[in-house]
mmCIF file of C-alpha atoms and ligand atoms in Angstrom:
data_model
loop_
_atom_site.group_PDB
_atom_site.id
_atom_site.type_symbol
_atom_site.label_atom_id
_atom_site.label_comp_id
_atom_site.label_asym_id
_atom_site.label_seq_id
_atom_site.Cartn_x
_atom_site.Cartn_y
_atom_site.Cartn_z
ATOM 1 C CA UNK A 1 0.000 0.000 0.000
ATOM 2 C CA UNK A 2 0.857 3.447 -0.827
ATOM 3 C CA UNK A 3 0.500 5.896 2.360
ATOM 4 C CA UNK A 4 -0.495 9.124 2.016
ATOM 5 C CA UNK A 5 1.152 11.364 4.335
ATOM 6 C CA UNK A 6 -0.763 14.759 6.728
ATOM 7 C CA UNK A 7 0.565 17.940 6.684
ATOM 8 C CA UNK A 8 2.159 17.051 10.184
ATOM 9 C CA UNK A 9 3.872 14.064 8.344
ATOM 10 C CA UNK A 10 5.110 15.757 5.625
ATOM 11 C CA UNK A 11 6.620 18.485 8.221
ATOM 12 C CA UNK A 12 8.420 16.084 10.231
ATOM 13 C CA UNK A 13 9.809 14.526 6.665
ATOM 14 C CA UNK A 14 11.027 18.226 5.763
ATOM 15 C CA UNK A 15 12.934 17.810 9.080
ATOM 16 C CA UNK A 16 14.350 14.203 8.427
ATOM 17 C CA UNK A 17 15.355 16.126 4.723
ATOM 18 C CA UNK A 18 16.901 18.930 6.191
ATOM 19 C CA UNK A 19 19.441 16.940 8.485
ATOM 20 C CA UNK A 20 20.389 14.842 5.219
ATOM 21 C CA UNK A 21 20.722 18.246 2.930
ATOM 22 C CA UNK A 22 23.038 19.610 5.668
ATOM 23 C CA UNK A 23 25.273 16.396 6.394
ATOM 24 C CA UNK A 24 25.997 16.690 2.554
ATOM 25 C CA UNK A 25 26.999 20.141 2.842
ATOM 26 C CA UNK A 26 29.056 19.171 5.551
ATOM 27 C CA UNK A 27 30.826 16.143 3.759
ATOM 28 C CA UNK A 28 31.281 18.457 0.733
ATOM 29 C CA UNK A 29 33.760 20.176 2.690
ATOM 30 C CA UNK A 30 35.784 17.041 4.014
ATOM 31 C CA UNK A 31 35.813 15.374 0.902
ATOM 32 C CA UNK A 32 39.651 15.518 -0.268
ATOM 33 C CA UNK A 33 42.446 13.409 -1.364
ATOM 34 C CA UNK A 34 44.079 11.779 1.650
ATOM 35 C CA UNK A 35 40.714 11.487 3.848
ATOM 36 C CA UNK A 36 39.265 8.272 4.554
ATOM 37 C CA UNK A 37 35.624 6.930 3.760
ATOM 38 C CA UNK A 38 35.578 6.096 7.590
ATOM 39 C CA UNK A 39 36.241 9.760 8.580
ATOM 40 C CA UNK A 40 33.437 10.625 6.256
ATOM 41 C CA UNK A 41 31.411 8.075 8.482
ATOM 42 C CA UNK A 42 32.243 9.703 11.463
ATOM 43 C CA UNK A 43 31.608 12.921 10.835
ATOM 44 C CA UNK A 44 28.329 12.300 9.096
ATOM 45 C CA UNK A 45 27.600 10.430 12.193
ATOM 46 C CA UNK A 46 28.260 13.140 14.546
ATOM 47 C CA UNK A 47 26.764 15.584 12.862
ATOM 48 C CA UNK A 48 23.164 13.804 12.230
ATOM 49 C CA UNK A 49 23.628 13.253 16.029
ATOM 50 C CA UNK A 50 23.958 16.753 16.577
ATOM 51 C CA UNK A 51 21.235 17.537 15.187
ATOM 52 C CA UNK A 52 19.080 15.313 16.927
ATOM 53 C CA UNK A 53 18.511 13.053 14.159
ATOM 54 C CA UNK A 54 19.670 8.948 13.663
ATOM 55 C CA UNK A 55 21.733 8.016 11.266
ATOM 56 C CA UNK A 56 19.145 5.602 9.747
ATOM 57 C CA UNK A 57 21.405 3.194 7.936
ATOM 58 C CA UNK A 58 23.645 2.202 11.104
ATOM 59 C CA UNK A 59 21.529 -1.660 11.706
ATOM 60 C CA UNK A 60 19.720 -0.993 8.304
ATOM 61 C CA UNK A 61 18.998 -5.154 7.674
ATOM 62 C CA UNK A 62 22.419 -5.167 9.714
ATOM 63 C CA UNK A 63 24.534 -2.386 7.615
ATOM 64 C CA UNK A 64 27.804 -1.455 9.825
ATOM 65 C CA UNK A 65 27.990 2.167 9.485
ATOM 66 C CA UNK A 66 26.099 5.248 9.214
ATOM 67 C CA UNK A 67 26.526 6.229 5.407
ATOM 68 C CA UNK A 68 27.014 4.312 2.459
ATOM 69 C CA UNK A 69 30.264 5.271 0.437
ATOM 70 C CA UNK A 70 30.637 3.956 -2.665
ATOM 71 C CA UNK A 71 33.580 4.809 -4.630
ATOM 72 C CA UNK A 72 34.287 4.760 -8.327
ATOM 73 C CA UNK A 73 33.125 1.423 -9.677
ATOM 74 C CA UNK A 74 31.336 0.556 -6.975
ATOM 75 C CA UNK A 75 27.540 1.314 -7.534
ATOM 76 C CA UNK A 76 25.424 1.822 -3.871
ATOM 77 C CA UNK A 77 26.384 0.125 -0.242
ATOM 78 C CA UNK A 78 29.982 0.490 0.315
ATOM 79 C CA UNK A 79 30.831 -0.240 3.632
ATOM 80 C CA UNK A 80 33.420 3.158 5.099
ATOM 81 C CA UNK A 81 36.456 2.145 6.050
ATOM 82 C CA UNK A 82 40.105 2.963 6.101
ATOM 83 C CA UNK A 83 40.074 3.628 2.275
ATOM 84 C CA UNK A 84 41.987 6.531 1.314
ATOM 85 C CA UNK A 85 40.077 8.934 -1.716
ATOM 86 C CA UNK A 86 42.728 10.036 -4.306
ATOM 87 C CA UNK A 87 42.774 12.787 -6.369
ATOM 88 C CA UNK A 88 40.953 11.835 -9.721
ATOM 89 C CA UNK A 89 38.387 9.236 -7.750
ATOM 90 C CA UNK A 90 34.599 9.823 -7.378
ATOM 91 C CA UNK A 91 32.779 8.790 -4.431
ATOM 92 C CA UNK A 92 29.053 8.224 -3.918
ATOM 93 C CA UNK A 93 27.605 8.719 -0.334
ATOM 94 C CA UNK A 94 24.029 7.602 0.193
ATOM 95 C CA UNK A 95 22.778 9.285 3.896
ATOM 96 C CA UNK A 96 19.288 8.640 5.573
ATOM 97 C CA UNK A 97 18.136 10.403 8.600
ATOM 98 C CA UNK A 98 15.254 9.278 11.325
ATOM 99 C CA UNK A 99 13.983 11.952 13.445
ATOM 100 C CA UNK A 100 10.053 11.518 15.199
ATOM 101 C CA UNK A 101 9.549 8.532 13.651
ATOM 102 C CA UNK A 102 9.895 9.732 9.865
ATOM 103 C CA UNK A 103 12.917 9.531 7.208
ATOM 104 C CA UNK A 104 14.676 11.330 4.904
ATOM 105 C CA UNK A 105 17.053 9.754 2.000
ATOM 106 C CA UNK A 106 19.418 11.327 -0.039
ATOM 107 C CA UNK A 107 22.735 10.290 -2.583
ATOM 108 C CA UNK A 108 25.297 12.812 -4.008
ATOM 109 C CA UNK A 109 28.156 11.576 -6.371
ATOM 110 C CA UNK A 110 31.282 13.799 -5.305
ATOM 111 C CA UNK A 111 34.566 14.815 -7.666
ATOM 112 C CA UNK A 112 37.403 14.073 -5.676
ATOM 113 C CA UNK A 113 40.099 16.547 -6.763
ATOM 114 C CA UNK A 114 40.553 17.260 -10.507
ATOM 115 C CA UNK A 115 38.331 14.259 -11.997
ATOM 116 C CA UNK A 116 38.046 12.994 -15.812
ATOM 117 C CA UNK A 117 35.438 14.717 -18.350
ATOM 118 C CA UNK A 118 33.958 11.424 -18.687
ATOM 119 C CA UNK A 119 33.671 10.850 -15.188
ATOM 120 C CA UNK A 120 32.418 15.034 -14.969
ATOM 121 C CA UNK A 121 29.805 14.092 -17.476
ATOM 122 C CA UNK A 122 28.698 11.046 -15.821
ATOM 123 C CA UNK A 123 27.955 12.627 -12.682
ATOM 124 C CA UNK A 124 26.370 16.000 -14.575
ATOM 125 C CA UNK A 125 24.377 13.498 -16.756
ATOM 126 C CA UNK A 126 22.847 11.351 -13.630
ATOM 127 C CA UNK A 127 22.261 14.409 -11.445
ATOM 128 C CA UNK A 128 20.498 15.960 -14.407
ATOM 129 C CA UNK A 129 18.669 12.538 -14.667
ATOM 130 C CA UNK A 130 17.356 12.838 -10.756
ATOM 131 C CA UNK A 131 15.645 16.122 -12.007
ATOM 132 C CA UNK A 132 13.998 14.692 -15.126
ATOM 133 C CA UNK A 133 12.972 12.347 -12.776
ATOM 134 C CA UNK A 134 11.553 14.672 -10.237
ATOM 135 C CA UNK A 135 10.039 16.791 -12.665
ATOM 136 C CA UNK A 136 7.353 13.677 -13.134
ATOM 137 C CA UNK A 137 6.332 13.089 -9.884
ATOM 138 C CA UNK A 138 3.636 15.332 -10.250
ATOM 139 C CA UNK A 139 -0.260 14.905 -10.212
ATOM 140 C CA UNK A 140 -1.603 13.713 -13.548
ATOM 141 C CA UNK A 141 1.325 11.516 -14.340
ATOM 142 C CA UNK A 142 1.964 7.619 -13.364
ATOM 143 C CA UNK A 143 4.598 6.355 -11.703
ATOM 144 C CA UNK A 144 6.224 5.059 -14.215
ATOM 145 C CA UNK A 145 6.615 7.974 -16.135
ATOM 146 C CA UNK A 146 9.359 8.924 -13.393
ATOM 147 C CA UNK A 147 11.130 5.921 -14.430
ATOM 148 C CA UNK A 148 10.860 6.395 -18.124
ATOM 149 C CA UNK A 149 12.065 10.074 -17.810
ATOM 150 C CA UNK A 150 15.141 8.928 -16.064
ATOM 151 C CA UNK A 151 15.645 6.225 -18.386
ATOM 152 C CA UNK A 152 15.711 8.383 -21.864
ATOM 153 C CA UNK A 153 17.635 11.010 -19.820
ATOM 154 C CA UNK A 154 20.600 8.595 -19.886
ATOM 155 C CA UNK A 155 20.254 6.163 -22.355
ATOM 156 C CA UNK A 156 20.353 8.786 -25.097
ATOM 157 C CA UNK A 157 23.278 10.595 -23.246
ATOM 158 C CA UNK A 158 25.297 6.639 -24.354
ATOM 159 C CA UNK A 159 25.173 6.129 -20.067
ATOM 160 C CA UNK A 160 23.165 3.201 -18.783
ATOM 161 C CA UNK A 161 20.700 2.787 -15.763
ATOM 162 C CA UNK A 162 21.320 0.144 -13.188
ATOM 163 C CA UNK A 163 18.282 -2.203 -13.291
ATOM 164 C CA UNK A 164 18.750 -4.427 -9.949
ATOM 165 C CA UNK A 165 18.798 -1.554 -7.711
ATOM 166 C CA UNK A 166 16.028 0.941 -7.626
ATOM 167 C CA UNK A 167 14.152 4.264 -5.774
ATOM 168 C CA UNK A 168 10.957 3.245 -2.762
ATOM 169 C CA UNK A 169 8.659 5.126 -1.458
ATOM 170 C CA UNK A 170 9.309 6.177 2.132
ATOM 171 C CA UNK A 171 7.971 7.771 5.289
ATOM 172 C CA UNK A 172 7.323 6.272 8.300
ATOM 173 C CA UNK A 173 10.132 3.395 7.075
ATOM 174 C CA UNK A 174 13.008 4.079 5.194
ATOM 175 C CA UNK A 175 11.446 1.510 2.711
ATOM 176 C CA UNK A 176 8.301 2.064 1.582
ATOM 177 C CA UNK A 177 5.718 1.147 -1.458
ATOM 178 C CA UNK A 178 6.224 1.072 -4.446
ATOM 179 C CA UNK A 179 9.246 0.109 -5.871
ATOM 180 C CA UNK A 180 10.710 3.474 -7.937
ATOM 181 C CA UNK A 181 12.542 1.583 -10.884
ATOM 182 C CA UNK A 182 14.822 3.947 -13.436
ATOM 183 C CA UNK A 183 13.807 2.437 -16.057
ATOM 184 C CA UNK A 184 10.537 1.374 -17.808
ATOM 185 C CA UNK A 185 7.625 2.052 -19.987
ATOM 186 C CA UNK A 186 5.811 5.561 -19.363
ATOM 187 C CA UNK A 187 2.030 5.412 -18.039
ATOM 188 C CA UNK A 188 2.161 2.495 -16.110
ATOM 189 C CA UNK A 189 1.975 2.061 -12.128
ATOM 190 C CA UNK A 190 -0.737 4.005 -9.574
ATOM 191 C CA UNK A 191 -1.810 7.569 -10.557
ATOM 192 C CA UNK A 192 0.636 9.883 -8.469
ATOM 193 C CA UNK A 193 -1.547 11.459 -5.697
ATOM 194 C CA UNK A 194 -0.551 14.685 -3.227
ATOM 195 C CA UNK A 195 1.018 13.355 -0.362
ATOM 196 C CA UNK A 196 2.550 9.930 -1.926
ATOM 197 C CA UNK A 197 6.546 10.653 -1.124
ATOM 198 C CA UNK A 198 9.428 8.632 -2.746
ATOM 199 C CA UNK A 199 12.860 8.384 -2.712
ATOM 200 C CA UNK A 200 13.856 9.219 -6.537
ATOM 201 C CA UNK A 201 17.419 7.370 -7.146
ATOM 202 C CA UNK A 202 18.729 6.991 -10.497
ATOM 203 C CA UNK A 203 22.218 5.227 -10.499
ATOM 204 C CA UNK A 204 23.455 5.280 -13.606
ATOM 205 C CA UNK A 205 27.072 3.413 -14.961
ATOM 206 C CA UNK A 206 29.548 4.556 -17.269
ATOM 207 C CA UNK A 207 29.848 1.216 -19.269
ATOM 208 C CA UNK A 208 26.814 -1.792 -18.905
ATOM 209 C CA UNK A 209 24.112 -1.601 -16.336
ATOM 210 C CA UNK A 210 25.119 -5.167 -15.242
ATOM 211 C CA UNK A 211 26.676 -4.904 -11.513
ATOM 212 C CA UNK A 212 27.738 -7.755 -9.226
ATOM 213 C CA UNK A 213 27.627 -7.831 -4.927
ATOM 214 C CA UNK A 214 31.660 -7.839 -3.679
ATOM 215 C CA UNK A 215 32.427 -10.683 -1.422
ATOM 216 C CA UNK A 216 31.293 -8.336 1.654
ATOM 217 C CA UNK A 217 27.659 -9.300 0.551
ATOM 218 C CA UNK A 218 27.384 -5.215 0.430
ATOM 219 C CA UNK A 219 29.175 -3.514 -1.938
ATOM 220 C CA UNK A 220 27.605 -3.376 -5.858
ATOM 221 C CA UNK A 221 29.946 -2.494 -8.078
ATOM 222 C CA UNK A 222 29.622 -2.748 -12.012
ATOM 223 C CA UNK A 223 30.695 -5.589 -13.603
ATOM 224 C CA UNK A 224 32.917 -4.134 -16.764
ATOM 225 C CA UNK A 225 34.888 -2.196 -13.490
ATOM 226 C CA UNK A 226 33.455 1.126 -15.285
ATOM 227 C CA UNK A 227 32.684 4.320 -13.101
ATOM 228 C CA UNK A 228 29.029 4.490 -11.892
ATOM 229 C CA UNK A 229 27.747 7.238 -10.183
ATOM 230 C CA UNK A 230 24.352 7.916 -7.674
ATOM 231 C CA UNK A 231 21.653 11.187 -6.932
ATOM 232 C CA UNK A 232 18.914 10.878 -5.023
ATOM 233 C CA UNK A 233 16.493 12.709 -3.290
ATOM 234 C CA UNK A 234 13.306 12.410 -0.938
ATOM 235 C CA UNK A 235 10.315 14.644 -2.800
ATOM 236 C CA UNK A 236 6.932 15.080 -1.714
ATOM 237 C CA UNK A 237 3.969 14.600 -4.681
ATOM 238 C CA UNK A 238 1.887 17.901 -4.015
ATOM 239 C CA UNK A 239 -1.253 19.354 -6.125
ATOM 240 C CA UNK A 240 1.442 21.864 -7.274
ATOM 241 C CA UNK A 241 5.433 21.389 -8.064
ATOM 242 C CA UNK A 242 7.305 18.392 -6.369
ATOM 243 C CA UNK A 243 8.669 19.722 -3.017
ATOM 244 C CA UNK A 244 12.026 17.931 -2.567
ATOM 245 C CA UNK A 245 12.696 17.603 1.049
ATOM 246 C CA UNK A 246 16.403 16.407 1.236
ATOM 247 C CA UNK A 247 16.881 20.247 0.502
ATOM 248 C CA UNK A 248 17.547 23.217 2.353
HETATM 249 MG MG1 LIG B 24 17.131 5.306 -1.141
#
């Protein structure tokens, strides 16, 4: 089922949004060459904290840490660690926030340094994908339209759109009905309604969609070894514009 979300909902989902907006604005700065993915952790950690907010992914079906950084190759759910980012590398942090009961979500694919213009293009393209995607989840349109949008975004940009992975809704759990794919036929799925909120996620690799799970039984990474990169946010389905809550 598809929950509709109250007014008082939707304002404690602004606040799970706001703490994930602002951890990203506080990774931004961190992110250099030399720093590890588990400082990034940590300080994402103790910031959400901070803020009076969980860090929603730390037990997630038993996920170790508090973010998910995924660098390079690998697609969603890297585990932080003592992996060093070099200059030239792209990383992909995936953050969700729980605060009175109700969650935010958000990715953003980070340039590490001076990067490639293929992998500068790759994260413009998917980015620009997420907001194709967005621009759908309006009244009058089906859910699948979001999906298709994303889809033609990057599949006529010669980028491909990870197919075993894919966007939820979310609210009162961090994963909600329906399933958000990035791919798919347009006017298929429920009607979008006010109040329906969903985590919009487009990943989207270099080289072939196809990705494989590392032996950690987290990581995804793609299977030609080809950059991938990751946007995402939480938006709200109103009888006007989308309202995108991981925002400020
Ligand atoms: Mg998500």
């Amino acid at each position: 089922m598809i929950t509709i979300k109250s007014k008082q909902e939707l304002a404690y989902m602004r606040e799970a949004g706001r703490i994930v907006a602002l951890a990203f604005a506080e990774l931004k700065k961190a992110i250099e060459p030399g720093v590890t993915t588990g400082e990034l952790d940590r300080l994402a950690q103790d910031f959400i904290l901070a803020q009076g907010g969980r860090p929603a992914f730390l037990g997630l079906y038993g996920f170790p840490a508090s973010i998910c950084t995924s660098v390079n190759e690998e697609v969603v759910h890297g585990i932080p660690g003592l992996r060093k980012l070099e200059n030239g590398d792209i990383i992909s942090i995936d953050i969700g926030v729980e605060i009175n009961g109700y969650f935010g979500d958000g990715a953003v694919t980070f340039p590490v340094g001076e990067i490639s213009a293929e992998a500068k293009r790759l994260l413009q393209v998917t980015e620009e994908a997420l907001y194709a995607g967005i621009a759908r989840a309006r009244v009058g349109y089906r859910l699948s339209d979001i999906s298709h949008a994303i889809q033609e975004y990057v599949e006529s940009r010669g980028f491909s759109v990870v197919r075993d992975y894919v966007g939820h809704g979310i609210g009162k759990s961090m994963h909600e009905e329906p399933q958000v794919p990035n791919f798919g036929r347009p006017g298929r799925g429920p009607r979008l309604r006010p109040g329906m909120t969903l985590a919009i996620e487009p990943m989207i690799n270099a080289g072939t969609h196809e990705v494989c799970l590392c032996a950690d039984n987290w990581t995804v990474v793609t299977k030609d070894a080809k950059l991938s990169a990751h946007f995402e946010h939480t938006v709200a389905v109103t009888d006007g514009e989308p309202e995108i809550l991981t925002r400020v």
